[in-house]
Short mmCIF file of C-alpha atoms in Angstrom, two decimals:
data_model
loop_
_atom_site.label_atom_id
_atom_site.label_comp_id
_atom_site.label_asym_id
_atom_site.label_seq_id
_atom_site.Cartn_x
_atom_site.Cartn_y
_atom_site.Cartn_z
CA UNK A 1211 -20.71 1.75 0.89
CA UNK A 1212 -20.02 0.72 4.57
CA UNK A 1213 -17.48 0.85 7.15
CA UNK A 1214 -17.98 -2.78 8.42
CA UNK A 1215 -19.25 -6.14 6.44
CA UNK A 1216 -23.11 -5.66 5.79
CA UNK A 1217 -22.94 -7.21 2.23
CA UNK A 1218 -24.83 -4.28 -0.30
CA UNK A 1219 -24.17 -5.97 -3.57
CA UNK A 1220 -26.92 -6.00 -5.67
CA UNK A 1221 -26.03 -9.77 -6.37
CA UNK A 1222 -25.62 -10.08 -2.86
CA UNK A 1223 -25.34 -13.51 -2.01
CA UNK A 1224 -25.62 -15.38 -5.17
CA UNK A 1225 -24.37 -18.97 -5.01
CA UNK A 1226 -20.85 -19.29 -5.43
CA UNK A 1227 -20.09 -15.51 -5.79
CA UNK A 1228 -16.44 -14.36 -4.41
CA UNK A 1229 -15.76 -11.66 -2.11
CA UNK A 1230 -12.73 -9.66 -3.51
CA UNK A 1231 -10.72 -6.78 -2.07
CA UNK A 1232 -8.46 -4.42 -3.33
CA UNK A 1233 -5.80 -2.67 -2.04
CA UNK A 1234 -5.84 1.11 -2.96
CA UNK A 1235 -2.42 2.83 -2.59
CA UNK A 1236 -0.44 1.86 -6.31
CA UNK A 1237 -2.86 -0.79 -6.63
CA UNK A 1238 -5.50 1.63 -7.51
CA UNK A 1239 -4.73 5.12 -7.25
CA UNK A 1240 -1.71 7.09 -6.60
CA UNK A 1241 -2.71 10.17 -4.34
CA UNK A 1242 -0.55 13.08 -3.75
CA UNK A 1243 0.21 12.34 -0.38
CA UNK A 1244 3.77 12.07 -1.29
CA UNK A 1245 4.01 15.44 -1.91
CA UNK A 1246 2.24 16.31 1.45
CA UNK A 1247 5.36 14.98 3.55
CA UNK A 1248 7.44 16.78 1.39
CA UNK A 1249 5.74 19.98 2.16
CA UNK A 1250 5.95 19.18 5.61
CA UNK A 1251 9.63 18.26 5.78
CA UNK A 1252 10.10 21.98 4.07
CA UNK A 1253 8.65 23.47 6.89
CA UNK A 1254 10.46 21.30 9.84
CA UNK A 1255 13.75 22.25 8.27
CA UNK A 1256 12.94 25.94 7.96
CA UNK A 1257 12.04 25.47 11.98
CA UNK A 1258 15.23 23.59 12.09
CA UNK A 1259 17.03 26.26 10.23
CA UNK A 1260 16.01 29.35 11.88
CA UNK A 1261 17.03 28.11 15.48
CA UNK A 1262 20.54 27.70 14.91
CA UNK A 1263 22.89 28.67 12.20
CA UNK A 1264 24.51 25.58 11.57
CA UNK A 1265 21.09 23.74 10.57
CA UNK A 1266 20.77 21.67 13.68
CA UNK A 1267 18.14 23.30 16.27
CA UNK A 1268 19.36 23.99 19.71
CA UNK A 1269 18.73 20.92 22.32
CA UNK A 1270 18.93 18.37 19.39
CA UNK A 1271 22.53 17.63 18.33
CA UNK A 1272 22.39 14.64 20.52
CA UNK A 1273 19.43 13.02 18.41
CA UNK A 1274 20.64 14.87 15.09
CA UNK A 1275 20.12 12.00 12.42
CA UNK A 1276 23.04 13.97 10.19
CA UNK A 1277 26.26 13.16 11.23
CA UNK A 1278 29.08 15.95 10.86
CA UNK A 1279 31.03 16.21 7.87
CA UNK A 1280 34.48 16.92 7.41
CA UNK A 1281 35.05 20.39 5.78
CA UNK A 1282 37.38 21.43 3.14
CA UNK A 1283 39.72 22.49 5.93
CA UNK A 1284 39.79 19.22 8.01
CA UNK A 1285 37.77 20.33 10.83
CA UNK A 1286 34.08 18.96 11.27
CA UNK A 1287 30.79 20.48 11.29
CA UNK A 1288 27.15 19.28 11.31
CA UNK A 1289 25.88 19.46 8.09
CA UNK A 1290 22.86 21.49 7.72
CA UNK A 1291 18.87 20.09 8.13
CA UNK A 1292 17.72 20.38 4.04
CA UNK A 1293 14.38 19.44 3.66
CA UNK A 1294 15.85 16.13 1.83
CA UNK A 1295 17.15 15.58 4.37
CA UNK A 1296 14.13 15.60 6.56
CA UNK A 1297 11.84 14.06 3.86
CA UNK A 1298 14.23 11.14 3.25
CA UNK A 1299 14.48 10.44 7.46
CA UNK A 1300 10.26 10.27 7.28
CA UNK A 1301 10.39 7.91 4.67
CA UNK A 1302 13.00 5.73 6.66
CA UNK A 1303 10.95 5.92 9.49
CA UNK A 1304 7.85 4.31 7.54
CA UNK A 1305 10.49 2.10 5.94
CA UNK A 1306 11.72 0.24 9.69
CA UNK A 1307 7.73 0.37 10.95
CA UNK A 1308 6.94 -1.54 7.86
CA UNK A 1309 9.08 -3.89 8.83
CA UNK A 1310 8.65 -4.39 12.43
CA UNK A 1311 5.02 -3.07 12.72
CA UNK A 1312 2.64 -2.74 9.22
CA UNK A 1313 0.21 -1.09 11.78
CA UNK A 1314 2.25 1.78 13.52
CA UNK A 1315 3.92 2.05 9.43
CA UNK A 1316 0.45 4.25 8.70
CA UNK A 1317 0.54 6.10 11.51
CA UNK A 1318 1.88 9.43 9.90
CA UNK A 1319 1.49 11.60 12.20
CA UNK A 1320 3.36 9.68 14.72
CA UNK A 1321 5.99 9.17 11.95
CA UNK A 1322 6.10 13.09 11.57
CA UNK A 1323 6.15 13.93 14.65
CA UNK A 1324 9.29 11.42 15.64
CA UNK A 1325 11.10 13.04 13.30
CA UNK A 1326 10.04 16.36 13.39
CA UNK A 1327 11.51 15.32 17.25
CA UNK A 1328 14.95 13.74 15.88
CA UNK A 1329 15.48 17.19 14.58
CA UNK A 1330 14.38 19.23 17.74
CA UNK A 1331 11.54 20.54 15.69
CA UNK A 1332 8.23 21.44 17.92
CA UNK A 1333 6.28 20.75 14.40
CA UNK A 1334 2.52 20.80 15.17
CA UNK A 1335 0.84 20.84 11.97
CA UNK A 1336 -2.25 18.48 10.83
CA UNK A 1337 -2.08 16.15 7.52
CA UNK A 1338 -5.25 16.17 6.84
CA UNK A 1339 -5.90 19.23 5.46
CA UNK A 1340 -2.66 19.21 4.09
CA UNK A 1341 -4.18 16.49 2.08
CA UNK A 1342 -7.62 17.56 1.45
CA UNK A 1343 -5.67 20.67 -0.44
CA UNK A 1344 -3.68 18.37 -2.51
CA UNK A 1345 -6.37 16.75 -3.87
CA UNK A 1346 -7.76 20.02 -5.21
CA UNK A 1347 -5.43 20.81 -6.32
CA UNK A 1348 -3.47 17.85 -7.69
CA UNK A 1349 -6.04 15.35 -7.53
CA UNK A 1350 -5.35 11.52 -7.60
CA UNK A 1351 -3.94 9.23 -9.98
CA UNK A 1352 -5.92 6.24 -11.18
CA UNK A 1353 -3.68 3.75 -12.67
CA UNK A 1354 -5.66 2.10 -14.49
CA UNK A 1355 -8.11 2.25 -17.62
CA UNK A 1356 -11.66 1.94 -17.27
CA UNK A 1357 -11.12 1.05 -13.47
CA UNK A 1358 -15.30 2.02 -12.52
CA UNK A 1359 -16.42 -0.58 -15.46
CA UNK A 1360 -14.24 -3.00 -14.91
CA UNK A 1361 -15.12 -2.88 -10.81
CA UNK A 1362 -18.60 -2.77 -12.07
CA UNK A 1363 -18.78 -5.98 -13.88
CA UNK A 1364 -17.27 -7.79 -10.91
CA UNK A 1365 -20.29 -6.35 -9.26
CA UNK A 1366 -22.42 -7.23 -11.68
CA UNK A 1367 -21.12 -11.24 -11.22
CA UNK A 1368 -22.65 -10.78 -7.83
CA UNK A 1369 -19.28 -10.27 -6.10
CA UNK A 1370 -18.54 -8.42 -3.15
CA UNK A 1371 -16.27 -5.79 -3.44
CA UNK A 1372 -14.28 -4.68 -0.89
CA UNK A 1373 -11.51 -1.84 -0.42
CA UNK A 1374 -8.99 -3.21 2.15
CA UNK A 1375 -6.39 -0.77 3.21
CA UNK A 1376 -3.58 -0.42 5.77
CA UNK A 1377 -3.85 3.45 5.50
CA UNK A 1378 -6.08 4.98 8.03
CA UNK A 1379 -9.40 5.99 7.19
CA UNK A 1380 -9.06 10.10 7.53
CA UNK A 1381 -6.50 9.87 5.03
CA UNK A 1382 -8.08 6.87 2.58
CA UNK A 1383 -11.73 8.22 2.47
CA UNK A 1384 -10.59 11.47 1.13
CA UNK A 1385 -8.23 10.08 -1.53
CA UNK A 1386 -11.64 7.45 -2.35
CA UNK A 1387 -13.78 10.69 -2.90
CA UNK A 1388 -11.22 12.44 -5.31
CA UNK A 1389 -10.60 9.23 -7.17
CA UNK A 1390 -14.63 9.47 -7.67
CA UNK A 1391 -14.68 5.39 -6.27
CA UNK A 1392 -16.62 6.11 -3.27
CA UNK A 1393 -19.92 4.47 -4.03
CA UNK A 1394 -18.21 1.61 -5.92
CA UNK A 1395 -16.83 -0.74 -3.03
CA UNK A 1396 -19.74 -2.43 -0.26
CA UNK A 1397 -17.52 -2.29 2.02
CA UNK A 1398 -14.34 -0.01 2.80
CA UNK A 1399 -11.81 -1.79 5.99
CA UNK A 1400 -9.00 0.44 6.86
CA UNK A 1401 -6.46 -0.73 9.27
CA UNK A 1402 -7.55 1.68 12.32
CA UNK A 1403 -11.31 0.38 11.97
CA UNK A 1404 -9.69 -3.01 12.69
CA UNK A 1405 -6.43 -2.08 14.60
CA UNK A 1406 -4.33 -4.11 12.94
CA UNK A 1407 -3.13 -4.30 9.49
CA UNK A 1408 -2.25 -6.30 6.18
CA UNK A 1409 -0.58 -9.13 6.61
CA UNK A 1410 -2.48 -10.21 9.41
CA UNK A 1411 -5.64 -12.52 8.53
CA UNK A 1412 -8.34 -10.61 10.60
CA UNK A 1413 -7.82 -8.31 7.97
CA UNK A 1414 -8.88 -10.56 5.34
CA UNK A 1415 -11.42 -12.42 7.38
CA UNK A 1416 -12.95 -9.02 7.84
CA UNK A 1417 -13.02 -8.48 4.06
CA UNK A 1418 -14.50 -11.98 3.22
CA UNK A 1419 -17.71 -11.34 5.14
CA UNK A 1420 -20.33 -14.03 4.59
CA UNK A 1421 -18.82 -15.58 1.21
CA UNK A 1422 -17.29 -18.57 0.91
CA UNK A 1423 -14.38 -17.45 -0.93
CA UNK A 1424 -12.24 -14.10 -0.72
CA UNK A 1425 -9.80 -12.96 -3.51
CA UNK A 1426 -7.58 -10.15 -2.96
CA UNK A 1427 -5.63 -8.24 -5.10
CA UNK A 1428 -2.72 -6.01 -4.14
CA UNK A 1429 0.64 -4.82 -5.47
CA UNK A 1430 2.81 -5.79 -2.38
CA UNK A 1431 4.09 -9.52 -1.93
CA UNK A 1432 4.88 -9.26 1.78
CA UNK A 1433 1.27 -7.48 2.81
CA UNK A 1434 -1.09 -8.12 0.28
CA UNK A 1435 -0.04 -11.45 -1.15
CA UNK A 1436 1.76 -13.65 1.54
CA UNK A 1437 -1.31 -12.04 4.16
CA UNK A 1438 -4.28 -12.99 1.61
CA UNK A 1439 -2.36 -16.75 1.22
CA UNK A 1440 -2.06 -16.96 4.92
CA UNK A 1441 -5.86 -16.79 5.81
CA UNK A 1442 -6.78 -18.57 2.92
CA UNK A 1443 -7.39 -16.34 -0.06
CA UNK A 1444 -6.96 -16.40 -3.38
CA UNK A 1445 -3.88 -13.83 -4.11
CA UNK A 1446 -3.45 -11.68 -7.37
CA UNK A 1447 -0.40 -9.39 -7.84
CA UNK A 1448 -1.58 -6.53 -9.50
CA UNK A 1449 1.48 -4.42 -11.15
CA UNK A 1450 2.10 -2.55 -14.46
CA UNK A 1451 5.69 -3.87 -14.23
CA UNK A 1452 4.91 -7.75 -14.26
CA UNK A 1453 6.13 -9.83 -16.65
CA UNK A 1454 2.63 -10.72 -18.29
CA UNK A 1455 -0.59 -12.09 -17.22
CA UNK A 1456 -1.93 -15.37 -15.78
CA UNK A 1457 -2.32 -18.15 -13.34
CA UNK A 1458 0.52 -19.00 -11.63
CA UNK A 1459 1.94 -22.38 -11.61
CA UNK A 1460 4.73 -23.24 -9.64
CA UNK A 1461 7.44 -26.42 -10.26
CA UNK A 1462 10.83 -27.53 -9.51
CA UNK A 1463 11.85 -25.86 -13.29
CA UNK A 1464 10.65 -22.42 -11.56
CA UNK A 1465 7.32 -20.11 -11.20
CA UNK A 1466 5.86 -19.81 -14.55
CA UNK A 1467 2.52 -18.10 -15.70
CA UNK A 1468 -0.25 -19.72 -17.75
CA UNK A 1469 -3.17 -18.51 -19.77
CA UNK A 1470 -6.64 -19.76 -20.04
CA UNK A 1471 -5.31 -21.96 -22.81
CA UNK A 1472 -3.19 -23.60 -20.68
CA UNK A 1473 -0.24 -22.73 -22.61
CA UNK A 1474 2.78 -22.37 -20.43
CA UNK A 1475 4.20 -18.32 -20.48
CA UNK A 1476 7.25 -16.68 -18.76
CA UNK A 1477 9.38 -17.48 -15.77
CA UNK A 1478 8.36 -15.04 -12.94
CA UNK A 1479 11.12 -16.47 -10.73
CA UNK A 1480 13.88 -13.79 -10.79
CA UNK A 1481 10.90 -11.17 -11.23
CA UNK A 1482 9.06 -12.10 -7.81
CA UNK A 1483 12.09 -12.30 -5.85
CA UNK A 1484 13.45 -9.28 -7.49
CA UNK A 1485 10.01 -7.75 -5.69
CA UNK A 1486 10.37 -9.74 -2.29
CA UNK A 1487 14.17 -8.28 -1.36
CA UNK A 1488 13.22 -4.77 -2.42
CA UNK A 1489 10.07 -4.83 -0.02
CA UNK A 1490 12.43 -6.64 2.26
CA UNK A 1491 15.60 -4.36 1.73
CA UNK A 1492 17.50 -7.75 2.38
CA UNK A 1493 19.66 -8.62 -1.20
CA UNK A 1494 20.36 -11.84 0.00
CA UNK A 1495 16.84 -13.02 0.92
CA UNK A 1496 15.21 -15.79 -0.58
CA UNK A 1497 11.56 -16.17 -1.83
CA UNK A 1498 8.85 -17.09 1.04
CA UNK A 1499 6.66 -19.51 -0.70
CA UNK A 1500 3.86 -17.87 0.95
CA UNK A 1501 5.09 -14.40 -1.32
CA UNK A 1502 4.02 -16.99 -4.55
CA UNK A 1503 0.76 -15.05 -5.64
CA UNK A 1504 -1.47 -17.41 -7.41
CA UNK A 1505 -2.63 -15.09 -10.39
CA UNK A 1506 -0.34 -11.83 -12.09
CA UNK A 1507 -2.34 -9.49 -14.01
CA UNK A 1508 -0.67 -5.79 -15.70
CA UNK A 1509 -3.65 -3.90 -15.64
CA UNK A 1510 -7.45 -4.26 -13.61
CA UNK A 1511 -9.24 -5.32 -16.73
CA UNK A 1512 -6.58 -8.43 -16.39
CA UNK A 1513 -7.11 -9.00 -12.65
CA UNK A 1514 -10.68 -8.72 -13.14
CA UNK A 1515 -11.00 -11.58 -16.32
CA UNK A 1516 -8.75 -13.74 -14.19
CA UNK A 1517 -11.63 -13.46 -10.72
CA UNK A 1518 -14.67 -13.46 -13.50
CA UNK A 1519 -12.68 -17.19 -14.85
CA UNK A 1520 -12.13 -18.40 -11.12
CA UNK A 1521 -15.30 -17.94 -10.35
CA UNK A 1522 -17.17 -19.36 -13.00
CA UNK A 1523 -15.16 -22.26 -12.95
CA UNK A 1524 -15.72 -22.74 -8.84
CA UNK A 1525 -17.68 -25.45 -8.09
#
């Protein structure tokens, strides 16, 4: 494995042989990182707590996030800091950097510390170890079956596999080790090794390397798909919750997906856009054409038939 694009594959650079990165975060793996902010936002509001009896630390009601609340008896009070409360005001701060900034969206301790500020909390902790102890404990989630063999055959087609992540790389290289995928991609790109992040194309130009062709494959429309379609790469949504697996073909009756038959399958229409306005939070946005993935696969053993039949069909 490498941090930049030297090309290890043992196929190296066999004619005609794709490049193809993965996302890792619910494309992969789940890691327990979840569970670290929530430990965190336990220990802000016990800080927030313990400085004033009303929940709201001294020097903050100003930037308070809770409004007040009207008691039972009419008159109004602050409600108190929970740790919900905190945990849910982390994840909105992600939320509106995802959507103005992908980059500064995996900074988390930035993120932690703005709202550990919001709250007049002097929080000081580190994630990292935080993290490190969850995955002892906890461990990660792979999501799907046979994930090493199924990586390893694309290997073994002389790709080049590459892990391309907007998490940063003291929290991703961790999570890598505990999923036991370390040695399996030739290259790992993490959004502060680039300083920038998925959607943007040096992202994906980083990951193709010295192939001629890159396919990615990622669970997000708006960062993985619409960025891989934007510098020219083939895009595959990879999701448990897809309506079935295939190419996509797109026509004025709707987005359908087809099998290696040929044999028309399901309307994805309702399904992507469904997808688009929750990543969006907009209800009344319409489908980007560049959010059109051109394959849909449930599980990696899917994904992974669908790059093995692109390639072998690529001139």
């Amino acid at each position: 494995m490498t941090a930049a694009g030297r090309d290890t594959t043992a196929g190296g650079r066999r004619r005609g042989a794709f490049a193809v990165s993965f996302d890792l975060d619910g494309t992969l793996v789940i890691s327990p990182f979840a569970g670290v902010l929530r430990s965190v936002a336990e220990e802000i509001a016990a800080e927030v707590a313990a400085g004033a009896a009303n929940g709201i630390a001294a020097g903050a009601r100003d930037r308070a996030v809770v409004p007040p609340a009207p008691s039972e008896h009419g008159e109004t009070k602050c409600r108190p800091v929970t740790s919900e409360v905190v945990a849910a005001e982390i994840l909105a701060e992600h939320e509106r950097r995802l959507l103005a900034d992908p980059y500064a969206a995996y900074d988390w301790a930035s993120i932690v510390a703005a709202t550990a500020d919001r709250f007049g909390s002097r929080w000081a902790g580190s994630l990292v170890p935080r993290l490190e102890n969850a995955l002892t404990d906890v461990g990660v989630r792979v999501l799907h079956e046979n994930t090493r063999p199924n990586l390893d055959a694309l290997r073994a087609a002389g790709c080049r596999l590459v892990l391309l992540t907007n998490g940063r790389s003291e929290f991703q290289l961790p999570v890598l080790r505990a999923a036991g995928l370390q040695d399996v991609f030739d290259v790992v790109i993490t959004s502060d090794a680039v300083g920038t992040a998925k959607p943007d194309p040096e992202m994906f130009e980083h990951a193709l390397g010295d192939r001629r062709r890159l396919v990615h494959v990622g669970d997000r429309l708006d960062h993985d798909i619409a960025g891989a379609r934007r510098a020219g790469a083939v895009s595959i949504l990879l999701r448990p919750d897809a309506p079935g697996d295939g190419v996509v073909e797109t026509s004025s009756a709707g987005i359908f997906l087809t099998d290696n038959s040929g044999a028309t399958g399901p309307d994805i229409s309702d399904y992507l856009l469904a997808r688009h306005r929750i990543e969006a939070h907009s209800p009344g946005e319409a489908l980007p054409p560049a959010s059109v993935p051109d394959g849909v696969a449930r599980s990696l053993g899917a994904a992974v038939a669908l790059i093995l039949e692109a390639q072998s069909a690529a001139p």
